Amino acid sequence: MIRFDVLTLFPGMFNSPLSESVLGKARDKKQIEIALHNIRDFAPGRHRVVDDTPYGGGGGMVMKPEPLVRAIEFVKKPSPSARVILMSPQGVLLSAGHVRRLAQYPHLVLVCGRYEGVDERVRLEVVDEEISIGDYVLTGGELAAMVIIDAVSRQIRGVLGHENAAHEDSFSDGLLEYPHYTKPRNFRGLRIPEVLISGNHREIKRWRRKESIRRTWLRRPDLLERAALSDEDCKTLDELKREGESCRGVV
Ligand code: 4HQ
């Protein structure tokens, strides 16, 4: 069980992405709990103002500190040790390692900024870490928060069936996945690799491992630096390198 509290000006954005399919079922089964909070509800006055012009001038608006800090302190009241994460392009880049680490917390608070960002003092007062989902600019932190909820939730026991458990997929050992095939055997003259219908499970396993290593070498050689490779994997990799497949996009 993990709980996510999301602070946003647009709670409606989260509805279907977090209610369909795997995440919807996980919520029904109470394996994950997601609570959405509108930051505007924590802003005072008839106009419930959440943003203001930046000191020092320049364009755009900045999110005021008071409503955000009130909202964060409100959701932290029942669990003071909740981890507060601000979505931001200035944060540390999200990785499989961070996702696995975050899944260890019982309670995450995800803060979604809009406009040019949030007043710096929010970070100083109440934010534990800042995370970026990639080096590009989004219109707000909402999609980034959904990425975190999705990736973290599938690490929680029971959320995925054991058929496709999280430790089986790409990145759990730092390699890309092998190619997948299903019926028909022959699609537009393209046949599936014979080994997959050989019934030889040891051979299938070896083939898949080799294809994982091949793809990683061809597409993401940077990942091989930190991948968990056995002695046999290293031999396979040397073999692939000698075969000299340098033609990107062939697999
Ligand atoms: N933004 N990873 C600007 C992002 C972002 C990202 C979120 C845009 C915050 C104020 N968040 N707002 N990349 O681009 O997380």
GROMACS .gro file of C-alpha atoms and ligand atoms in nm:
model
  266
    1MET     CA    1   0.000   0.000   0.000
    2ILE     CA    2   0.126   0.344  -0.093
    3ARG     CA    3  -0.057   0.674  -0.073
    4PHE     CA    4  -0.015   0.963  -0.314
    5ASP     CA    5  -0.146   1.310  -0.234
    6VAL     CA    6  -0.141   1.530  -0.543
    7LEU     CA    7  -0.152   1.908  -0.517
    8THR     CA    8  -0.262   2.072  -0.840
    9LEU     CA    9  -0.467   2.355  -0.987
   10PHE     CA   10  -0.616   2.105  -1.235
   11PRO     CA   11  -0.731   1.792  -1.048
   12GLY     CA   12  -0.957   1.699  -1.341
   13MET     CA   13  -0.652   1.618  -1.553
   14PHE     CA   14  -0.585   1.310  -1.337
   15ASN     CA   15  -0.921   1.140  -1.367
   16SER     CA   16  -0.900   0.892  -1.653
   17PRO     CA   17  -0.524   0.825  -1.658
   18LEU     CA   18  -0.543   0.709  -1.295
   19SER     CA   19  -0.877   0.527  -1.318
   20GLU     CA   20  -0.832   0.304  -1.622
   21SER     CA   21  -0.664  -0.034  -1.649
   22VAL     CA   22  -0.387  -0.135  -1.408
   23LEU     CA   23  -0.396   0.176  -1.190
   24GLY     CA   24  -0.777   0.179  -1.171
   25LYS     CA   25  -0.778  -0.181  -1.052
   26ALA     CA   26  -0.497  -0.116  -0.805
   27ARG     CA   27  -0.703   0.169  -0.656
   28ASP     CA   28  -1.017  -0.047  -0.637
   29LYS     CA   29  -0.816  -0.314  -0.456
   30LYS     CA   30  -0.668  -0.047  -0.222
   31GLN     CA   31  -0.314  -0.141  -0.326
   32ILE     CA   32  -0.257   0.225  -0.401
   33GLU     CA   33  -0.445   0.529  -0.276
   34ILE     CA   34  -0.454   0.857  -0.468
   35ALA     CA   35  -0.600   1.176  -0.326
   36LEU     CA   36  -0.628   1.492  -0.536
   37HIS     CA   37  -0.627   1.838  -0.380
   38ASN     CA   38  -0.696   2.167  -0.554
   39ILE     CA   39  -0.435   2.422  -0.448
   40ARG     CA   40  -0.694   2.695  -0.506
   41ASP     CA   41  -0.893   2.559  -0.210
   42PHE     CA   42  -0.604   2.669   0.012
   43ALA     CA   43  -0.599   3.026  -0.119
   44PRO     CA   44  -0.783   3.289   0.088
   45GLY     CA   45  -1.024   3.560  -0.020
   46ARG     CA   46  -1.312   3.577  -0.261
   47HIS     CA   47  -1.080   3.544  -0.563
   48ARG     CA   48  -0.864   3.261  -0.425
   49VAL     CA   49  -0.554   3.400  -0.594
   50VAL     CA   50  -0.274   3.143  -0.635
   51ASP     CA   51  -0.026   3.336  -0.852
   52ASP     CA   52   0.135   3.678  -0.877
   53THR     CA   53   0.387   3.873  -1.083
   54PRO     CA   54   0.758   3.799  -1.032
   55TYR     CA   55   0.976   4.029  -0.821
   56GLY     CA   56   1.241   4.175  -1.047
   57GLY     CA   57   1.002   4.195  -1.338
   58GLY     CA   58   0.988   3.992  -1.654
   59GLY     CA   59   0.699   3.803  -1.801
   60GLY     CA   60   0.475   3.532  -1.664
   61MET     CA   61   0.342   3.454  -1.319
   62VAL     CA   62   0.480   3.275  -1.016
   63MET     CA   63   0.283   3.055  -0.777
   64LYS     CA   64   0.242   3.226  -0.441
   65PRO     CA   65   0.397   3.047  -0.143
   66GLU     CA   66   0.110   3.066   0.110
   67PRO     CA   67  -0.155   2.847  -0.063
   68LEU     CA   68   0.104   2.583  -0.159
   69VAL     CA   69   0.260   2.563   0.187
   70ARG     CA   70  -0.085   2.551   0.350
   71ALA     CA   71  -0.186   2.267   0.115
   72ILE     CA   72   0.135   2.071   0.182
   73GLU     CA   73   0.105   2.115   0.559
   74PHE     CA   74  -0.260   2.005   0.538
   75VAL     CA   75  -0.183   1.676   0.363
   76LYS     CA   76   0.117   1.614   0.591
   77LYS     CA   77  -0.091   1.657   0.910
   78PRO     CA   78  -0.195   1.289   0.939
   79SER     CA   79   0.154   1.162   0.834
   80PRO     CA   80   0.431   1.409   0.912
   81SER     CA   81   0.696   1.186   0.754
   82ALA     CA   82   0.535   1.199   0.407
   83ARG     CA   83   0.792   1.268   0.133
   84VAL     CA   84   0.723   1.595  -0.052
   85ILE     CA   85   0.826   1.600  -0.418
   86LEU     CA   86   0.814   1.902  -0.647
   87MET     CA   87   0.784   1.838  -1.021
   88SER     CA   88   1.040   2.060  -1.190
   89PRO     CA   89   1.273   2.066  -1.490
   90GLN     CA   90   1.541   2.174  -1.240
   91GLY     CA   91   1.503   1.850  -1.045
   92VAL     CA   92   1.709   1.533  -1.061
   93LEU     CA   93   1.630   1.325  -1.367
   94LEU     CA   94   1.389   1.040  -1.293
   95SER     CA   95   1.539   0.693  -1.341
   96ALA     CA   96   1.439   0.333  -1.268
   97GLY     CA   97   1.653   0.359  -0.954
   98HIS     CA   98   1.462   0.661  -0.827
   99VAL     CA   99   1.131   0.491  -0.908
  100ARG     CA  100   1.227   0.186  -0.701
  101ARG     CA  101   1.345   0.409  -0.416
  102LEU     CA  102   1.024   0.615  -0.418
  103ALA     CA  103   0.815   0.296  -0.404
  104GLN     CA  104   0.963   0.232  -0.057
  105TYR     CA  105   0.789   0.537   0.094
  106PRO     CA  106   0.442   0.478   0.238
  107HIS     CA  107   0.330   0.832   0.153
  108LEU     CA  108   0.432   1.065  -0.131
  109VAL     CA  109   0.309   1.422  -0.177
  110LEU     CA  110   0.340   1.535  -0.540
  111VAL     CA  111   0.336   1.910  -0.596
  112CYS     CA  112   0.244   2.028  -0.946
  113GLY     CA  113   0.345   2.379  -1.040
  114ARG     CA  114   0.200   2.588  -1.322
  115TYR     CA  115   0.304   2.915  -1.486
  116GLU     CA  116   0.678   2.998  -1.456
  117GLY     CA  117   0.706   2.786  -1.141
  118VAL     CA  118   0.673   2.818  -0.765
  119ASP     CA  119   0.815   3.075  -0.526
  120GLU     CA  120   1.165   2.961  -0.420
  121ARG     CA  121   1.068   2.971  -0.052
  122VAL     CA  122   0.828   2.679  -0.098
  123ARG     CA  123   1.130   2.463  -0.182
  124LEU     CA  124   1.324   2.587   0.117
  125GLU     CA  125   1.037   2.539   0.363
  126VAL     CA  126   0.862   2.216   0.269
  127VAL     CA  127   1.005   2.035  -0.036
  128ASP     CA  128   1.218   1.721   0.024
  129GLU     CA  129   1.320   1.660  -0.335
  130GLU     CA  130   1.269   1.794  -0.685
  131ILE     CA  131   1.224   1.556  -0.976
  132SER     CA  132   1.228   1.612  -1.352
  133ILE     CA  133   1.086   1.353  -1.592
  134GLY     CA  134   1.304   1.475  -1.877
  135ASP     CA  135   1.485   1.767  -2.036
  136TYR     CA  136   1.187   1.934  -2.198
  137VAL     CA  137   0.932   2.185  -2.073
  138LEU     CA  138   0.577   2.084  -1.988
  139THR     CA  139   0.287   2.323  -1.936
  140GLY     CA  140   0.265   2.207  -1.575
  141GLY     CA  141   0.379   1.941  -1.331
  142GLU     CA  142   0.060   1.732  -1.369
  143LEU     CA  143   0.182   1.499  -1.644
  144ALA     CA  144   0.511   1.453  -1.458
  145ALA     CA  145   0.322   1.358  -1.141
  146MET     CA  146   0.116   1.104  -1.338
  147VAL     CA  147   0.436   0.953  -1.476
  148ILE     CA  148   0.570   0.913  -1.121
  149ILE     CA  149   0.243   0.763  -0.992
  150ASP     CA  150   0.232   0.518  -1.282
  151ALA     CA  151   0.595   0.407  -1.262
  152VAL     CA  152   0.601   0.385  -0.880
  153SER     CA  153   0.266   0.202  -0.856
  154ARG     CA  154   0.377  -0.083  -1.080
  155GLN     CA  155   0.659  -0.151  -0.832
  156ILE     CA  156   0.404  -0.212  -0.554
  157ARG     CA  157   0.338  -0.579  -0.480
  158GLY     CA  158   0.015  -0.705  -0.633
  159VAL     CA  159  -0.036  -0.414  -0.874
  160LEU     CA  160   0.096  -0.616  -1.170
  161GLY     CA  161  -0.002  -0.980  -1.205
  162HIS     CA  162   0.299  -1.207  -1.140
  163GLU     CA  163   0.285  -1.294  -1.513
  164ASN     CA  164   0.437  -0.953  -1.588
  165ALA     CA  165   0.599  -0.860  -1.260
  166ALA     CA  166   0.810  -0.546  -1.245
  167HIS     CA  167   1.131  -0.742  -1.189
  168GLU     CA  168   1.078  -0.910  -1.529
  169ASP     CA  169   1.080  -0.598  -1.743
  170SER     CA  170   1.314  -0.357  -1.910
  171PHE     CA  171   1.552  -0.173  -1.677
  172SER     CA  172   1.514  -0.410  -1.382
  173ASP     CA  173   1.854  -0.546  -1.488
  174GLY     CA  174   1.944  -0.233  -1.683
  175LEU     CA  175   1.888  -0.384  -2.031
  176LEU     CA  176   1.629  -0.313  -2.298
  177GLU     CA  177   1.367  -0.580  -2.364
  178TYR     CA  178   1.396  -0.853  -2.623
  179PRO     CA  179   1.151  -0.846  -2.919
  180HIS     CA  180   0.803  -0.984  -2.855
  181TYR     CA  181   0.592  -1.190  -3.097
  182THR     CA  182   0.240  -1.329  -3.094
  183LYS     CA  183   0.014  -1.496  -3.350
  184PRO     CA  184   0.009  -1.523  -3.648
  185ARG     CA  185   0.335  -1.708  -3.712
  186ASN     CA  186   0.359  -1.547  -4.055
  187PHE     CA  187   0.256  -1.182  -4.087
  188ARG     CA  188   0.300  -1.037  -4.438
  189GLY     CA  189   0.577  -1.285  -4.503
  190LEU     CA  190   0.756  -1.195  -4.176
  191ARG     CA  191   0.807  -1.515  -3.979
  192ILE     CA  192   0.865  -1.535  -3.607
  193PRO     CA  193   1.207  -1.662  -3.494
  194GLU     CA  194   1.198  -2.044  -3.511
  195VAL     CA  195   1.350  -2.085  -3.162
  196LEU     CA  196   1.034  -1.942  -3.002
  197ILE     CA  197   0.828  -2.242  -3.117
  198SER     CA  198   1.103  -2.497  -3.051
  199GLY     CA  199   0.968  -2.581  -2.707
  200ASN     CA  200   1.328  -2.559  -2.579
  201HIS     CA  201   1.290  -2.322  -2.286
  202ARG     CA  202   1.663  -2.299  -2.214
  203GLU     CA  203   1.728  -2.199  -2.576
  204ILE     CA  204   1.441  -1.948  -2.570
  205LYS     CA  205   1.581  -1.791  -2.255
  206ARG     CA  206   1.931  -1.769  -2.410
  207TRP     CA  207   1.792  -1.620  -2.732
  208ARG     CA  208   1.593  -1.355  -2.544
  209ARG     CA  209   1.891  -1.262  -2.332
  210LYS     CA  210   2.108  -1.224  -2.641
  211GLU     CA  211   1.846  -1.008  -2.816
  212SER     CA  212   1.820  -0.788  -2.506
  213ILE     CA  213   2.194  -0.740  -2.507
  214ARG     CA  214   2.193  -0.678  -2.885
  215ARG     CA  215   1.926  -0.411  -2.863
  216THR     CA  216   2.089  -0.241  -2.570
  217TRP     CA  217   2.425  -0.239  -2.751
  218LEU     CA  218   2.271  -0.101  -3.071
  219ARG     CA  219   2.025   0.148  -2.926
  220ARG     CA  220   2.144   0.242  -2.579
  221PRO     CA  221   2.510   0.149  -2.535
  222ASP     CA  222   2.522   0.395  -2.243
  223LEU     CA  223   2.303   0.154  -2.042
  224LEU     CA  224   2.561  -0.124  -2.067
  225GLU     CA  225   2.794   0.068  -1.833
  226ARG     CA  226   2.561   0.004  -1.540
  227ALA     CA  227   2.384  -0.317  -1.653
  228ALA     CA  228   2.401  -0.633  -1.444
  229LEU     CA  229   2.588  -0.862  -1.685
  230SER     CA  230   2.699  -1.217  -1.608
  231ASP     CA  231   3.020  -1.368  -1.749
  232GLU     CA  232   2.812  -1.532  -2.021
  233ASP     CA  233   2.643  -1.197  -2.100
  234CYS     CA  234   2.987  -1.038  -2.144
  235LYS     CA  235   3.085  -1.314  -2.388
  236THR     CA  236   2.761  -1.258  -2.580
  237LEU     CA  237   2.831  -0.887  -2.594
  238ASP     CA  238   3.188  -0.941  -2.721
  239GLU     CA  239   3.046  -1.175  -2.985
  240LEU     CA  240   2.791  -0.913  -3.097
  241LYS     CA  241   3.060  -0.647  -3.110
  242ARG     CA  242   3.279  -0.872  -3.329
  243GLU     CA  243   2.984  -0.942  -3.558
  244GLY     CA  244   3.006  -0.565  -3.600
  245GLU     CA  245   2.641  -0.480  -3.611
  246SER     CA  246   2.658  -0.105  -3.616
  247CYS     CA  247   2.356  -0.045  -3.836
  248ARG     CA  248   2.108   0.135  -3.610
  249GLY     CA  249   1.744   0.064  -3.672
  250VAL     CA  250   1.789  -0.284  -3.813
  251VAL     CA  251   1.635  -0.430  -3.497
  2524HQ     N1  252   0.742   2.151  -1.566
  2524HQ     N2  253   0.962   1.735  -1.524
  2524HQ     C1  254   0.705   2.393  -1.552
  2524HQ     C2  255   0.820   2.053  -1.628
  2524HQ     C3  256   0.861   1.927  -1.560
  2524HQ     C4  257   0.952   1.834  -1.613
  2524HQ     C5  258   0.680   2.136  -1.434
  2524HQ     C6  259   0.711   2.271  -1.639
  2524HQ     C7  260   0.671   2.262  -1.355
  2524HQ     C8  261   0.612   2.495  -1.353
  2524HQ     N3  262   0.821   1.880  -1.444
  2524HQ     N4  263   0.628   2.374  -1.434
  2524HQ     N5  264   1.018   1.840  -1.727
  2524HQ     O1  265   0.859   2.074  -1.740
  2524HQ     O2  266   0.882   1.764  -1.422
   0.00000   0.00000   0.00000
